[in-house]
Amino acid sequence: MKRLCVFIFLSIFPLLIFAHGITLTDHSQIKELSRFRIMGTIELREGKNISAPVKYRTLNHEGGMKVVVMEILKDDTVDGERGKWLYVLMTSPMWVEGGEWLEKYQKFLIFLPDEMPVFDFEY
């Protein structure tokens, strides 16, 4: 019995380590206070001004950018890609393209393309 329990644990343990939450491809489900992780390169702007210059660019790394949506500004097309402008709060620190370290709990305006899936989605 003990061997069976150890076997079951060792069989399931790798699945638990690599398990992720909900992957969302339909961005119409994103609401204020939604939480998720974005993988890929995202431009970060300060304030809620869509025409503001890009302050930082995220790195495409395994941790991604973890955010909470504070406000949904509007649907738009940027460089031929449809998506949403979101005002978000970062919930974990991360490195950005210029080598800077950004601490968590900073707010940024981002454009999230419709084709970019988000991970670990929570309503």
PDB file of C-alpha atoms in Angstrom:
ATOM      1  CA  MET A   1       0.000   0.000   0.000  1.00  0.00           C
ATOM      2  CA  LYS A   2       2.819   2.379   0.874  1.00  0.00           C
ATOM      3  CA  ARG A   3       4.468   1.740  -2.509  1.00  0.00           C
ATOM      4  CA  LEU A   4       1.192   2.404  -4.280  1.00  0.00           C
ATOM      5  CA  CYS A   5       0.794   5.755  -2.498  1.00  0.00           C
ATOM      6  CA  VAL A   6       4.371   6.746  -3.363  1.00  0.00           C
ATOM      7  CA  PHE A   7       3.817   5.695  -6.992  1.00  0.00           C
ATOM      8  CA  ILE A   8       0.608   7.731  -7.237  1.00  0.00           C
ATOM      9  CA  PHE A   9       2.276  10.769  -5.658  1.00  0.00           C
ATOM     10  CA  LEU A  10       5.271  10.563  -7.999  1.00  0.00           C
ATOM     11  CA  SER A  11       2.944  10.166 -10.979  1.00  0.00           C
ATOM     12  CA  ILE A  12       0.761  13.167 -10.122  1.00  0.00           C
ATOM     13  CA  PHE A  13       3.427  15.517  -8.714  1.00  0.00           C
ATOM     14  CA  PRO A  14       4.853  16.584 -12.119  1.00  0.00           C
ATOM     15  CA  LEU A  15       1.345  17.422 -13.326  1.00  0.00           C
ATOM     16  CA  LEU A  16       0.803  19.697 -10.336  1.00  0.00           C
ATOM     17  CA  ILE A  17       4.101  21.513 -10.871  1.00  0.00           C
ATOM     18  CA  PHE A  18       3.373  22.335 -14.505  1.00  0.00           C
ATOM     19  CA  ALA A  19      -0.359  22.964 -14.131  1.00  0.00           C
ATOM     20  CA  HIS A  20      -1.589  26.418 -14.990  1.00  0.00           C
ATOM     21  CA  GLY A  21      -4.920  28.086 -14.529  1.00  0.00           C
ATOM     22  CA  ILE A  22      -7.341  29.047 -17.247  1.00  0.00           C
ATOM     23  CA  THR A  23      -5.891  30.177 -20.576  1.00  0.00           C
ATOM     24  CA  LEU A  24      -8.140  32.832 -22.080  1.00  0.00           C
ATOM     25  CA  THR A  25      -8.263  33.597 -25.794  1.00  0.00           C
ATOM     26  CA  ASP A  26     -11.625  35.416 -25.776  1.00  0.00           C
ATOM     27  CA  HIS A  27     -10.807  38.833 -24.346  1.00  0.00           C
ATOM     28  CA  SER A  28     -14.468  39.820 -24.152  1.00  0.00           C
ATOM     29  CA  GLN A  29     -14.448  38.025 -20.775  1.00  0.00           C
ATOM     30  CA  ILE A  30     -11.909  40.479 -19.348  1.00  0.00           C
ATOM     31  CA  LYS A  31     -13.572  42.789 -16.828  1.00  0.00           C
ATOM     32  CA  GLU A  32     -12.371  45.257 -14.206  1.00  0.00           C
ATOM     33  CA  LEU A  33     -10.548  43.381 -11.414  1.00  0.00           C
ATOM     34  CA  SER A  34      -9.780  40.420 -13.707  1.00  0.00           C
ATOM     35  CA  ARG A  35      -6.371  38.912 -12.929  1.00  0.00           C
ATOM     36  CA  PHE A  36      -4.073  37.193 -15.407  1.00  0.00           C
ATOM     37  CA  ARG A  37      -0.541  36.712 -16.683  1.00  0.00           C
ATOM     38  CA  ILE A  38       0.597  38.038 -20.068  1.00  0.00           C
ATOM     39  CA  MET A  39       3.407  36.311 -21.931  1.00  0.00           C
ATOM     40  CA  GLY A  40       5.226  38.215 -24.652  1.00  0.00           C
ATOM     41  CA  THR A  41       6.436  41.746 -25.188  1.00  0.00           C
ATOM     42  CA  ILE A  42       4.059  44.467 -24.009  1.00  0.00           C
ATOM     43  CA  GLU A  43       4.575  48.226 -24.161  1.00  0.00           C
ATOM     44  CA  LEU A  44       3.972  50.021 -20.859  1.00  0.00           C
ATOM     45  CA  ARG A  45       2.764  53.617 -20.770  1.00  0.00           C
ATOM     46  CA  GLU A  46       2.276  55.788 -17.704  1.00  0.00           C
ATOM     47  CA  GLY A  47      -1.120  57.295 -17.008  1.00  0.00           C
ATOM     48  CA  LYS A  48      -4.231  56.673 -19.072  1.00  0.00           C
ATOM     49  CA  ASN A  49      -3.092  58.595 -22.160  1.00  0.00           C
ATOM     50  CA  ILE A  50      -3.057  56.319 -25.226  1.00  0.00           C
ATOM     51  CA  SER A  51      -0.790  58.745 -27.087  1.00  0.00           C
ATOM     52  CA  ALA A  52       1.749  58.865 -24.230  1.00  0.00           C
ATOM     53  CA  PRO A  53       5.224  57.610 -25.150  1.00  0.00           C
ATOM     54  CA  VAL A  54       6.210  54.054 -24.275  1.00  0.00           C
ATOM     55  CA  LYS A  55       8.017  54.107 -20.920  1.00  0.00           C
ATOM     56  CA  TYR A  56       9.072  50.413 -20.824  1.00  0.00           C
ATOM     57  CA  ARG A  57       8.813  47.209 -22.865  1.00  0.00           C
ATOM     58  CA  THR A  58       8.420  43.896 -21.086  1.00  0.00           C
ATOM     59  CA  LEU A  59      10.679  40.948 -21.768  1.00  0.00           C
ATOM     60  CA  ASN A  60       9.187  37.752 -23.115  1.00  0.00           C
ATOM     61  CA  HIS A  61      10.213  35.475 -20.245  1.00  0.00           C
ATOM     62  CA  GLU A  62       8.729  32.452 -18.512  1.00  0.00           C
ATOM     63  CA  GLY A  63       7.249  34.423 -15.605  1.00  0.00           C
ATOM     64  CA  GLY A  64       5.242  36.800 -17.756  1.00  0.00           C
ATOM     65  CA  MET A  65       3.621  39.975 -16.507  1.00  0.00           C
ATOM     66  CA  LYS A  66       1.035  39.451 -13.757  1.00  0.00           C
ATOM     67  CA  VAL A  67      -1.677  42.090 -13.651  1.00  0.00           C
ATOM     68  CA  VAL A  68      -5.054  43.126 -12.265  1.00  0.00           C
ATOM     69  CA  VAL A  69      -7.251  45.146 -14.628  1.00  0.00           C
ATOM     70  CA  MET A  70      -8.103  48.488 -13.052  1.00  0.00           C
ATOM     71  CA  GLU A  71      -9.962  49.915 -16.042  1.00  0.00           C
ATOM     72  CA  ILE A  72     -10.844  48.961 -19.616  1.00  0.00           C
ATOM     73  CA  LEU A  73     -10.370  52.076 -21.736  1.00  0.00           C
ATOM     74  CA  LYS A  74     -11.481  51.042 -25.232  1.00  0.00           C
ATOM     75  CA  ASP A  75     -11.234  48.577 -28.118  1.00  0.00           C
ATOM     76  CA  ASP A  76      -8.833  49.760 -30.817  1.00  0.00           C
ATOM     77  CA  THR A  77      -6.606  48.776 -33.724  1.00  0.00           C
ATOM     78  CA  VAL A  78      -2.861  49.384 -33.311  1.00  0.00           C
ATOM     79  CA  ASP A  79      -0.390  48.520 -36.083  1.00  0.00           C
ATOM     80  CA  GLY A  80      -3.083  46.444 -37.794  1.00  0.00           C
ATOM     81  CA  GLU A  81      -3.897  44.422 -34.667  1.00  0.00           C
ATOM     82  CA  ARG A  82      -7.275  44.587 -32.938  1.00  0.00           C
ATOM     83  CA  GLY A  83      -7.196  44.676 -29.160  1.00  0.00           C
ATOM     84  CA  LYS A  84      -8.041  46.486 -25.937  1.00  0.00           C
ATOM     85  CA  TRP A  85      -6.433  49.331 -24.053  1.00  0.00           C
ATOM     86  CA  LEU A  86      -6.236  48.325 -20.390  1.00  0.00           C
ATOM     87  CA  TYR A  87      -5.096  50.261 -17.352  1.00  0.00           C
ATOM     88  CA  VAL A  88      -3.486  47.597 -15.163  1.00  0.00           C
ATOM     89  CA  LEU A  89      -1.776  47.135 -11.820  1.00  0.00           C
ATOM     90  CA  MET A  90       1.312  44.887 -11.894  1.00  0.00           C
ATOM     91  CA  THR A  91       1.089  42.298  -9.125  1.00  0.00           C
ATOM     92  CA  SER A  92       4.649  40.982  -9.301  1.00  0.00           C
ATOM     93  CA  PRO A  93       8.023  42.609  -9.964  1.00  0.00           C
ATOM     94  CA  MET A  94       9.820  42.051 -13.271  1.00  0.00           C
ATOM     95  CA  TRP A  95      12.700  43.034 -15.501  1.00  0.00           C
ATOM     96  CA  VAL A  96      12.031  45.130 -18.602  1.00  0.00           C
ATOM     97  CA  GLU A  97      13.842  45.488 -21.910  1.00  0.00           C
ATOM     98  CA  GLY A  98      16.136  48.361 -20.854  1.00  0.00           C
ATOM     99  CA  GLY A  99      17.500  46.341 -17.924  1.00  0.00           C
ATOM    100  CA  GLU A 100      15.420  48.133 -15.290  1.00  0.00           C
ATOM    101  CA  TRP A 101      13.762  46.273 -12.425  1.00  0.00           C
ATOM    102  CA  LEU A 102      10.140  47.275 -11.890  1.00  0.00           C
ATOM    103  CA  GLU A 103       8.678  46.721  -8.450  1.00  0.00           C
ATOM    104  CA  LYS A 104       5.155  45.363  -8.125  1.00  0.00           C
ATOM    105  CA  TYR A 105       2.090  47.554  -7.555  1.00  0.00           C
ATOM    106  CA  GLN A 106       2.829  50.012 -10.347  1.00  0.00           C
ATOM    107  CA  LYS A 107       0.073  51.047 -12.768  1.00  0.00           C
ATOM    108  CA  PHE A 108       0.510  51.116 -16.530  1.00  0.00           C
ATOM    109  CA  LEU A 109      -1.545  51.511 -19.676  1.00  0.00           C
ATOM    110  CA  ILE A 110      -1.126  48.556 -22.044  1.00  0.00           C
ATOM    111  CA  PHE A 111      -2.525  47.492 -25.396  1.00  0.00           C
ATOM    112  CA  LEU A 112      -3.525  43.814 -25.317  1.00  0.00           C
ATOM    113  CA  PRO A 113      -3.917  42.376 -28.851  1.00  0.00           C
ATOM    114  CA  ASP A 114      -6.902  40.055 -29.351  1.00  0.00           C
ATOM    115  CA  GLU A 115      -4.611  37.291 -30.660  1.00  0.00           C
ATOM    116  CA  MET A 116      -2.459  37.266 -27.497  1.00  0.00           C
ATOM    117  CA  PRO A 117      -3.714  34.639 -25.025  1.00  0.00           C
ATOM    118  CA  VAL A 118      -3.617  35.381 -21.306  1.00  0.00           C
ATOM    119  CA  PHE A 119      -2.827  32.769 -18.681  1.00  0.00           C
ATOM    120  CA  ASP A 120      -3.983  31.981 -15.143  1.00  0.00           C
ATOM    121  CA  PHE A 121      -7.140  34.014 -15.806  1.00  0.00           C
ATOM    122  CA  GLU A 122      -9.391  34.833 -12.830  1.00  0.00           C
ATOM    123  CA  TYR A 123     -12.652  36.817 -13.031  1.00  0.00           C
TER     124      TYR A 123
END
